[in-house]
Each structure stands twice: as structure tokens, then as C-alpha cells.
Amino acid sequence: MDNDRRIGLVGLAAAALLAWNFSAPAPTPSKPNAPNAPTPKPPPRPEPKPKPKPWGLSLSAPVGAKVGGATNEDGTELQCDLPGALHQKNKGGRDGAGLCVFTSIAHAAHWQNVPLLEDFRDWMTKHPGGGYPEKVTKMIEQIAKEKGQPVPDYLQVQNNDLEILKAACASGRMPGVTYSSSPTGRYRGRIAHMVSLVHADDRWFVILDNNYPGADKYEWMSPEEFIKTYSGGRTGWAVILLNPPPPPPPRN
Amino acid sequence: MYPLLLSLMLASTPSEYQWRRWPDYAEQVALVNSKGTQVGIWMTEEMKYYPRLASGKWGASCSPPISPPTEANYGVDREKLEGKPGYWRHGKQCSRQEAFEAIESSVPDDRGKLRLTVIGPKDQQTRVLQDLKSHPALSFFRDKVVVQAYAPDHWAVKGVGFVTSGSPTIYLQQPDGKVLHRQDRYDGAEELASALRKAHPDYQPDKDPPKQPNILPGGVDLSRIPTPVWALGGLSLLLLLSRRSQ
């Protein structure tokens, strides 16, 4: 009996030990230190899967996006083929902040014959940079008032509706669209940018990037790649001038 | 219990969060609150956010409480885009249907909408455009054509086949570019309307408006007098005048 009691006591002690072990609180999460100090990595979730990194400019990214001219290898021609001589490079506003939004609108103005906004980028260099929907409304009204012209007709869209972008391009209009990453690897990491959408159908979305202007520098991508860069993980924003496109070349 | 949770939620407003990077680890960016506690992680390649749960484990991917971190900003203020999905025309909110109608209302229809292009100096463009907008003779075409006007040296018309030397040149084209009518001067709305009507695919001559008859006092309709009678009358008048002069 004494033996049984001893065994029982040992078993109880072991059980108590095990129970105490499992009830210990989880380790507290690591805290990132202040900048300039050695900092531990946070525990990743999950372990990042290895992916090929497109170091530098890649003309044929693994996902199929590519940089090229106005006609694709499969014969697709751009719906909004703005001549290269009219492409504009992004500049900074009075405070140095970028004018990609207003440069994209200027591209559409050239394509759709809206003289008031053809020099929107240059006019904005005298104003603080950076763009968002309310500012676009305000600055279009301001430039129209300054130049004594009527405000042109335009739409702004804030969501991930690709059908309205396809309808706009199919009708010959050139939306300015948000762009947060390059499927061909032009940029490393996430960016805050607006570019011109020069083609949109069920197979191809093509952008003219005002950081990379040129008739041979269009970025062709799939709809899946486009929605990722357009939405940036949240929602996209598009500005669409409603003036009609140029007439087709005459033929008998 | 619930008031405590609510106060905790209110205590951590979105403005109290910030992103923290690791210099040697660009693939992930930590989200910390005002107390310096890590509350989530942004995976830069996937462009997804995972919240850090109280247990120390990671939750399912969701939208971060503030805009995701960016490497570089070329001119878009992402903070001011958040939480306002929708459609706007001229700064005023509209429905999705209204947004589509705004785009589709001017789309050239292969059967219906033609392209009318006016090429010339500004003052000549203005005259034609004004008449297109308001002259009764051209009202038939107002919703049937897509109108554009260009200076002769504009890239859209120069060097692509358009004649640009008119005063002005006016083209009527099908959407595929086929030219239905071209004129190199503008003699007024009625003359243009007549030409456009004849060139329009749906033109029916029997629907031309009738010419107004010239009726003399007494009910004599001059348009009913045959041409030979007019010729005889003219000859008689000439003979009479020559006899008188002799």
C-alpha cells in the first residue's frame, strides 16, 4: 500500500508539473525598436514563400506582363494610341510632390482634344503637388475659371470596377488610373502613382506611365495583373474625361 | 465587458498607427500602434495585410487600418482616397448606371452615329460649331453625329489623310473612316444641312421638305408656268426693246 501511495503521489506531482507547464502564458510579441537601433525581425506569417525577384527592368516578367509598342505580338492595337511626341514626363509641384495625376489628365486632354487641360501638368508646377479626387475637382474648376473657359465634362470612379474602364477605353477615352506596383518590375515595392490606361479589354490592359513616356514603352498586362496594381490591395481611383476621341483616318 | 471592448477600440484610432520597416528585411513591414506594440504585418510582395492576434498568432488577411506602406510617391495622396467608393461626375456623386450612360451616350454607333470633323482656324470652327448647336436646319444631326473641331496643324488631322486647307474643311465620316461628304468652305447652315442629309445613310429624298411655291397676287403660281413659256416671254421682251430703241 505504501508503494501504491508513493506511485500515486509521484503521478500526481507529474500531472501537476505538466499542467503548470501548459498553462504558462504565451511569449509576448516582439516589439520593434526605434530606428537606428538593432531591431529583431517580427515572426513572419507564414514563412515567406521564395519568389523570383525581377531585379532591374524586366521586359518579360514571369507573369506575362511586358513592355512594348502600340501593337502586341498577337495583333492587338491600342485603343488610345497617343503619338509619342505628345507623351509627357511627370514633374513636381511647387512643394516637390509629384504631379502624376495631372500629367495623366493632360495625356487624356491631348488625346480627346480638351485644350484647357493639355498643359495641366505645367500649370500645376506653380501649385502644390499630390492628387486626390476633391483636389482634381478643385483644380479643374480653378484652371477653367483662370482661363475663362467652361469646365469640361469628366467622371471620377473610386472602386475596383473594371467594366467602366473597359467601356471608357472601348469608346476611345483614356482614363487616368492609380498604379501601385509594376508587373514588369519597373519599381521595387509598392508605390503611389497614377498612369494613363490606353487599352482595356478582356485580354489586355495597357498603361502609359508618365515616369516612362515613349511610344515603345507601353506596359502590357493581364486583367488580373492590372486589378492588383490598380487597387493596391484596397480600391482604385480613375479620372475619365468625357470628350470624344479623334476621328478615324479618312478612307474612300 | 462590451464597454471595455468599445473603449479599447476607440482608444486605438487609425491615426495612432504607423508602419515600421526593418532595414535588412524589405519583404515585410510591421504595423505598430501608439504604444509601440506590433498589431499587424504587411507582406510587400503579396500586397496583403495580416493582423496580429492577442494569442500571438496571425489572423486571416484583411484591409489594414491605415493605407499600406509605399516605397515611393509620385503624386497620389492615398490617405485621402480611403473609404469613399463610388462614382462622381463634375464632383457630384452619381450612380453606376449614370456613369456608364455618360460614357456610352456619345459612343459612335455603327448604324447611327457618324463623325463630323471641322478643320480650320478657330473663328471658322466656331461659326460651324455654333450653327451645329443651335441652327434649326441642323437640328436633325445633333444626336446623330460625334463632332470634333481641330486647327489645321493638329496632330489628329495633319499628315493622316485629311485635307486641311479648306475654309474650313468639313468631313462627314462613318465610324470606320469612310468619307461620306467633304466640303472645303462653309456657306451656311442650310447648305451644310442639305449636303449632310444627302450623305446620311438613312437619306430619303421624298422626305426632303417641299420648296415654297411663288404665288402672285391673284393666285398665279409662278412655279407652275412651264419653261418654254418663260423663254418665249423673254424673247418677246427683247424684240420689243430693240424696236423701241430704233
XYZ file of C-alpha atoms in Angstrom:
498
model
C 0.000 0.000 0.000
C 2.769 2.379 0.806
C 4.242 1.678 -2.599
C 0.917 2.398 -4.226
C 0.661 5.634 -2.354
C 4.142 6.669 -3.424
C 3.387 5.884 -7.038
C 0.143 7.813 -6.771
C 1.927 10.833 -5.266
C 4.588 10.780 -7.976
C 1.903 10.564 -10.643
C 0.072 13.486 -9.073
C 3.240 15.552 -8.927
C 3.998 14.747 -12.575
C 0.483 15.702 -13.592
C 0.747 18.952 -11.629
C 4.074 19.680 -13.293
C 2.658 19.078 -16.746
C -0.412 21.201 -16.024
C 1.774 24.064 -14.848
C 3.903 23.805 -17.973
C 0.971 24.051 -20.386
C -0.665 26.887 -18.529
C 2.382 29.149 -18.912
C 1.457 32.330 -20.806
C 2.475 32.660 -24.480
C 5.603 34.707 -25.082
C 4.831 38.381 -25.586
C 5.122 39.610 -29.192
C 8.403 41.201 -30.150
C 8.465 44.971 -30.217
C 10.266 46.751 -32.978
C 12.888 49.116 -31.622
C 13.272 52.733 -32.547
C 15.005 53.476 -35.862
C 18.808 53.328 -35.982
C 18.889 50.634 -33.291
C 19.430 46.950 -33.989
C 15.984 45.506 -34.486
C 14.726 41.970 -34.390
C 12.517 40.656 -37.156
C 8.884 40.099 -36.291
C 7.780 36.484 -36.543
C 6.659 36.147 -40.179
C 3.282 34.712 -41.065
C 3.803 32.269 -42.633
C 7.374 31.805 -43.740
C 7.507 33.823 -46.957
C 7.488 31.588 -49.996
C 10.517 32.126 -52.187
C 9.599 34.080 -55.297
C 11.816 35.222 -58.163
C 12.576 38.908 -57.810
C 12.692 40.880 -61.085
C 15.896 42.797 -60.342
C 16.089 45.804 -62.609
C 13.859 46.365 -65.643
C 12.427 43.128 -66.928
C 10.918 43.128 -70.412
C 9.189 39.797 -69.944
C 8.107 39.196 -66.362
C 7.245 35.666 -65.258
C 3.551 36.535 -65.010
C 3.308 37.570 -68.705
C 3.392 41.352 -68.468
C 5.747 43.055 -70.878
C 6.916 46.421 -72.167
C 6.425 47.178 -75.850
C 4.959 49.353 -78.594
C 1.441 50.160 -79.748
C 0.803 46.773 -81.354
C 1.028 43.487 -79.490
C 2.535 40.326 -80.974
C -0.987 38.897 -81.158
C -2.089 41.814 -83.365
C -3.941 43.807 -80.700
C -3.691 47.546 -81.399
C -4.044 50.185 -78.734
C -7.474 51.790 -78.397
C -5.867 55.108 -77.418
C -2.658 55.429 -79.404
C -1.392 58.861 -78.380
C 1.633 59.809 -80.527
C 4.912 59.507 -78.654
C 5.723 63.173 -79.324
C 2.789 64.106 -77.058
C 3.816 61.902 -74.127
C 4.701 63.953 -71.041
C 7.076 63.135 -68.194
C 5.962 63.536 -64.607
C 7.143 66.683 -62.824
C 6.934 68.064 -59.292
C 4.638 70.709 -57.883
C 5.755 73.840 -56.099
C 6.434 71.775 -52.970
C 8.204 68.958 -54.803
C 5.315 66.491 -54.524
C 4.609 64.602 -57.765
C 2.121 65.599 -60.463
C 1.384 62.153 -61.910
C -2.379 62.697 -61.571
C -2.309 65.918 -63.569
C 0.135 64.528 -66.132
C -2.227 61.600 -66.734
C -5.140 64.025 -67.194
C -3.016 66.057 -69.643
C -2.412 62.913 -71.723
C -6.179 62.344 -71.938
C -6.710 66.031 -72.790
C -4.328 65.759 -75.751
C -5.979 62.548 -76.950
C -9.543 63.779 -76.545
C -8.996 67.392 -77.655
C -9.575 69.255 -74.379
C -7.244 72.252 -74.886
C -7.972 73.620 -71.396
C -6.182 70.662 -69.762
C -3.413 69.900 -72.273
C -0.947 71.897 -70.167
C -2.430 70.836 -66.826
C 0.887 69.360 -65.660
C 2.832 72.556 -66.391
C 0.125 74.759 -64.873
C 0.240 72.630 -61.717
C 4.008 73.179 -61.267
C 3.001 76.540 -59.765
C 0.800 74.783 -57.208
C 1.468 72.157 -54.505
C 1.735 68.628 -55.903
C -0.082 65.435 -54.946
C -3.552 64.490 -56.136
C -6.830 63.083 -54.832
C -10.416 63.318 -56.121
C -11.503 66.514 -54.382
C -8.296 68.247 -55.430
C -8.828 67.221 -59.069
C -12.309 68.769 -58.953
C -10.982 71.922 -57.347
C -8.030 72.402 -59.714
C -10.084 71.766 -62.874
C -12.549 74.419 -61.731
C -9.696 76.769 -60.902
C -7.904 76.444 -64.234
C -11.203 76.819 -66.109
C -12.007 79.999 -64.200
C -8.492 81.367 -64.714
C -8.616 80.795 -68.472
C -12.251 81.852 -68.858
C -13.379 78.536 -70.268
C -16.145 76.119 -69.247
C -15.340 73.146 -67.046
C -15.055 70.064 -69.289
C -17.200 67.012 -68.638
C -15.483 64.219 -66.694
C -16.061 61.286 -64.352
C -14.218 60.071 -61.281
C -14.537 56.479 -60.103
C -13.388 55.062 -56.774
C -13.782 51.293 -56.618
C -12.454 48.224 -58.436
C -14.971 48.298 -61.300
C -13.012 47.204 -64.384
C -16.095 47.232 -66.637
C -16.338 51.011 -66.610
C -12.646 51.260 -67.516
C -13.186 48.823 -70.413
C -16.233 50.830 -71.571
C -14.221 54.048 -71.439
C -11.301 52.650 -73.464
C -13.617 50.911 -75.946
C -15.234 54.288 -76.626
C -11.828 55.842 -77.211
C -11.460 57.626 -73.864
C -8.216 57.439 -71.893
C -8.708 57.089 -68.102
C -6.048 58.101 -65.592
C -5.781 55.185 -63.145
C -3.992 54.559 -59.857
C -0.976 52.272 -60.043
C 0.738 50.762 -57.041
C 3.201 48.246 -58.482
C 4.771 47.280 -61.787
C 4.218 43.716 -63.053
C 7.336 44.101 -65.212
C 9.476 45.206 -62.297
C 9.965 48.865 -63.147
C 9.641 49.710 -59.462
C 10.693 47.828 -56.368
C 7.933 47.612 -53.831
C 4.674 49.469 -53.547
C 4.296 52.971 -54.975
C 1.591 55.662 -55.031
C 1.218 56.675 -58.688
C -1.280 57.456 -61.458
C -0.782 56.460 -65.095
C -2.816 56.513 -68.317
C -4.884 53.481 -69.335
C -4.549 53.313 -73.134
C -6.188 49.939 -73.709
C -8.566 47.739 -71.733
C -10.329 44.592 -72.890
C -10.850 41.033 -71.709
C -7.297 40.059 -72.676
C -5.068 43.131 -72.212
C -4.767 46.178 -70.039
C -2.070 48.572 -71.232
C -0.694 51.583 -69.422
C 1.361 54.615 -70.408
C 3.495 55.504 -67.397
C 4.424 59.198 -67.201
C 7.655 58.149 -65.460
C 8.472 56.092 -68.589
C 7.000 58.014 -71.564
C 7.633 56.770 -75.087
C 5.828 55.028 -77.928
C 7.813 51.835 -77.284
C 7.376 51.842 -73.513
C 3.767 50.781 -73.004
C 3.313 48.209 -70.261
C 1.031 45.353 -71.397
C -0.532 43.200 -68.656
C -3.395 40.804 -67.962
C -6.625 41.962 -66.253
C -5.524 40.066 -63.133
C -2.211 41.914 -63.026
C -3.968 45.201 -63.654
C -6.504 44.878 -60.826
C -3.690 44.174 -58.409
C -1.782 47.330 -59.309
C -4.917 49.469 -59.793
C -6.452 48.604 -56.424
C -3.201 48.366 -54.457
C -4.858 45.941 -52.079
C -7.751 48.344 -51.412
C -9.652 50.376 -54.051
C -8.618 52.034 -57.267
C -9.308 55.595 -58.487
C -9.849 56.644 -62.087
C -10.352 60.038 -63.752
C -12.114 59.887 -67.146
C -12.521 62.916 -69.446
C -15.720 62.521 -71.479
C -14.795 64.414 -74.684
C -14.886 62.071 -77.703
C -11.712 60.621 -79.237
C -10.113 61.810 -82.504
C -11.795 60.840 -85.816
C -10.546 57.775 -87.699
C -8.213 58.445 -90.681
C -10.336 59.132 -93.787
C -10.823 56.489 -96.466
C -12.934 56.227 -99.603
C -17.249 43.618 -20.895
C -18.615 45.368 -24.001
C -17.969 48.929 -22.772
C -14.372 47.843 -22.105
C -14.007 46.449 -25.618
C -15.569 49.560 -27.075
C -13.215 51.843 -25.152
C -10.255 49.755 -26.278
C -11.400 50.046 -29.868
C -11.880 53.794 -29.550
C -8.507 54.150 -27.863
C -6.743 52.807 -30.955
C -7.885 55.161 -33.694
C -6.394 54.729 -37.189
C -4.301 57.876 -36.757
C -2.303 56.239 -33.969
C -0.872 53.563 -36.222
C 2.309 53.770 -38.172
C 4.415 51.495 -40.337
C 7.862 50.413 -39.234
C 10.410 48.936 -41.610
C 13.432 46.759 -40.998
C 16.493 47.952 -42.920
C 17.567 44.478 -43.933
C 14.155 42.912 -44.418
C 12.170 44.596 -47.190
C 9.657 41.811 -47.707
C 7.590 42.724 -44.664
C 6.616 45.952 -42.910
C 5.248 45.944 -39.351
C 2.243 47.987 -38.232
C 2.584 49.307 -34.690
C 0.195 51.235 -32.500
C 0.976 54.284 -30.356
C 2.310 52.042 -27.584
C 4.844 50.527 -29.952
C 3.075 47.186 -29.990
C 3.071 45.348 -33.279
C -0.528 44.794 -34.376
C -0.051 43.531 -37.929
C 2.259 42.837 -40.847
C 2.221 43.972 -44.498
C 3.661 41.466 -46.979
C 5.106 43.652 -49.751
C 5.223 41.017 -52.480
C 1.727 39.654 -51.882
C 0.439 43.156 -51.087
C -1.613 41.711 -48.253
C -2.040 42.577 -44.591
C -2.270 40.085 -41.707
C -3.381 41.248 -38.250
C -1.537 40.056 -35.147
C -3.967 38.366 -32.782
C -3.822 38.570 -28.978
C -2.638 34.950 -28.885
C 0.453 35.923 -30.865
C -0.752 34.120 -33.959
C -1.584 35.804 -37.261
C -5.150 36.288 -38.406
C -6.612 35.993 -41.897
C -5.657 38.594 -44.499
C -7.753 41.768 -44.327
C -7.559 45.515 -45.049
C -5.076 47.309 -42.795
C -6.432 50.072 -40.525
C -4.352 52.659 -42.432
C -3.110 52.862 -46.023
C -0.477 50.235 -46.823
C 3.117 51.434 -46.822
C 4.592 52.771 -50.080
C 8.149 52.818 -51.284
C 7.753 55.971 -53.321
C 5.034 58.501 -54.014
C 4.803 60.047 -57.481
C 1.804 62.245 -56.744
C -1.185 60.314 -55.354
C -2.377 61.175 -51.840
C -3.554 57.674 -50.840
C -4.731 58.745 -47.370
C -7.417 60.898 -48.971
C -8.737 58.045 -51.116
C -9.816 55.793 -48.293
C -13.345 54.725 -47.516
C -15.190 56.554 -50.295
C -16.114 54.127 -53.070
C -18.448 55.366 -55.790
C -18.814 57.389 -58.985
C -18.725 61.169 -59.423
C -19.495 63.416 -62.371
C -18.276 67.013 -62.130
C -17.548 66.435 -58.456
C -21.122 65.304 -57.675
C -21.882 61.708 -56.802
C -23.835 59.717 -59.391
C -24.941 56.103 -59.790
C -23.038 53.404 -61.706
C -25.738 53.482 -64.380
C -25.386 57.243 -64.770
C -21.609 56.869 -65.062
C -21.999 54.277 -67.845
C -24.591 56.439 -69.603
C -22.212 59.383 -69.512
C -19.616 57.326 -71.385
C -21.976 55.475 -73.708
C -24.160 58.431 -74.692
C -21.565 59.623 -77.195
C -20.248 56.288 -78.393
C -20.450 56.149 -82.171
C -22.943 53.529 -83.302
C -22.030 51.629 -86.438
C -25.510 52.210 -87.840
C -26.313 55.562 -86.334
C -23.556 57.871 -85.177
C -21.266 59.418 -87.758
C -18.199 61.601 -87.265
C -18.380 65.257 -88.224
C -14.976 66.939 -88.190
C -14.377 70.638 -88.776
C -10.812 71.620 -89.685
C -9.786 75.252 -89.828
C -8.833 78.365 -87.848
C -10.640 78.949 -84.587
C -13.068 81.572 -85.872
C -14.181 79.348 -88.753
C -14.602 76.389 -86.387
C -16.692 78.500 -84.025
C -19.125 79.561 -86.753
C -19.814 75.971 -87.786
C -19.968 74.641 -84.223
C -22.370 77.367 -83.164
C -24.717 76.541 -86.042
C -24.472 72.831 -85.287
C -25.525 73.559 -81.748
C -28.376 75.949 -82.373
C -29.441 76.406 -86.018
C -32.821 74.766 -86.749
C -31.646 73.480 -90.147
C -29.025 71.290 -88.446
C -31.181 70.037 -85.570
C -31.660 66.667 -87.322
C -27.962 65.852 -86.849
C -27.456 66.925 -83.267
C -27.784 63.467 -81.734
C -26.643 61.582 -84.825
C -23.060 62.736 -85.164
C -19.978 62.986 -82.966
C -18.474 66.405 -83.560
C -14.848 67.436 -83.219
C -13.041 70.567 -84.390
C -9.313 70.945 -84.978
C -6.802 73.510 -86.159
C -5.192 72.501 -89.484
C -1.883 71.635 -87.775
C -3.408 69.487 -85.030
C -1.810 66.029 -84.781
C -5.198 64.310 -85.123
C -5.733 65.620 -88.673
C -2.347 66.655 -90.044
C -0.492 64.088 -92.079
C -3.098 61.320 -91.634
C -5.026 61.889 -94.846
C -7.361 64.777 -94.024
C -7.483 67.815 -96.317
C -6.695 70.720 -94.011
C -6.549 73.626 -96.465
C -10.262 74.425 -96.566
C -12.000 77.462 -95.079
C -12.892 75.346 -93.206
C -12.826 71.722 -94.367
C -15.809 69.765 -93.092
C -15.837 65.973 -93.153
C -18.661 63.545 -92.547
C -17.356 60.021 -91.931
C -18.650 56.648 -90.927
C -17.109 55.285 -87.686
C -14.743 53.138 -89.777
C -13.373 56.235 -91.509
C -15.214 56.043 -94.845
C -15.828 59.577 -96.089
C -19.474 60.307 -96.895
C -19.094 64.012 -97.562
C -16.398 66.646 -97.660
C -16.617 70.352 -98.343
C -13.865 72.940 -98.285
C -15.899 76.010 -97.368
C -18.893 76.855 -95.236
C -21.805 78.690 -96.881
C -24.227 78.481 -94.005
C -26.287 76.018 -92.025
C -28.904 75.266 -94.663
C -26.389 74.412 -97.336
C -24.496 72.154 -94.906
C -27.717 70.520 -93.727
C -28.703 69.782 -97.312
C -25.337 68.185 -98.052
C -25.310 66.159 -94.835
C -28.835 64.969 -95.386
C -27.935 63.616 -98.826
C -24.835 61.897 -97.474
C -26.562 60.345 -94.478
C -27.129 56.575 -94.862
C -30.796 56.988 -93.949
C -31.376 59.746 -96.508
C -34.749 59.530 -98.274
C -35.277 62.164 -100.997
C -39.070 62.004 -100.684
C -38.678 63.273 -97.168
C -36.994 66.482 -98.337
C -39.053 69.486 -97.244
C -41.156 70.798 -100.184
C -39.991 74.026 -101.873
C -42.211 77.014 -101.059
C -44.345 77.992 -104.172
C -44.057 81.543 -105.573
C -47.664 82.771 -105.691
C -48.506 86.127 -107.330
C -51.439 88.279 -106.210
C -54.487 86.819 -107.904
C -53.424 83.255 -107.179
C -50.981 82.736 -110.094
C -48.421 80.134 -109.075
C -45.240 81.071 -110.917
C -43.726 77.622 -110.337
C -46.437 76.118 -112.478
C -45.554 78.165 -115.577
C -43.593 75.915 -117.993
C -40.077 76.860 -119.027
C -40.776 77.334 -122.793
C -43.344 79.954 -121.878
C -40.706 81.766 -119.849
C -38.286 81.597 -122.853
C -40.896 82.939 -125.294
C -41.773 85.757 -122.952
C -38.131 86.710 -122.601
C -37.579 86.749 -126.391
C -40.647 88.904 -126.949
C -39.411 91.396 -124.410
C -36.025 91.624 -126.167
C -37.662 92.286 -129.585
C -39.897 94.977 -128.105
C -36.972 96.743 -126.501
C -34.881 96.657 -129.692
C -37.789 98.078 -131.782
C -38.248 100.931 -129.347
C -34.586 101.813 -129.460
C -34.794 102.040 -133.318
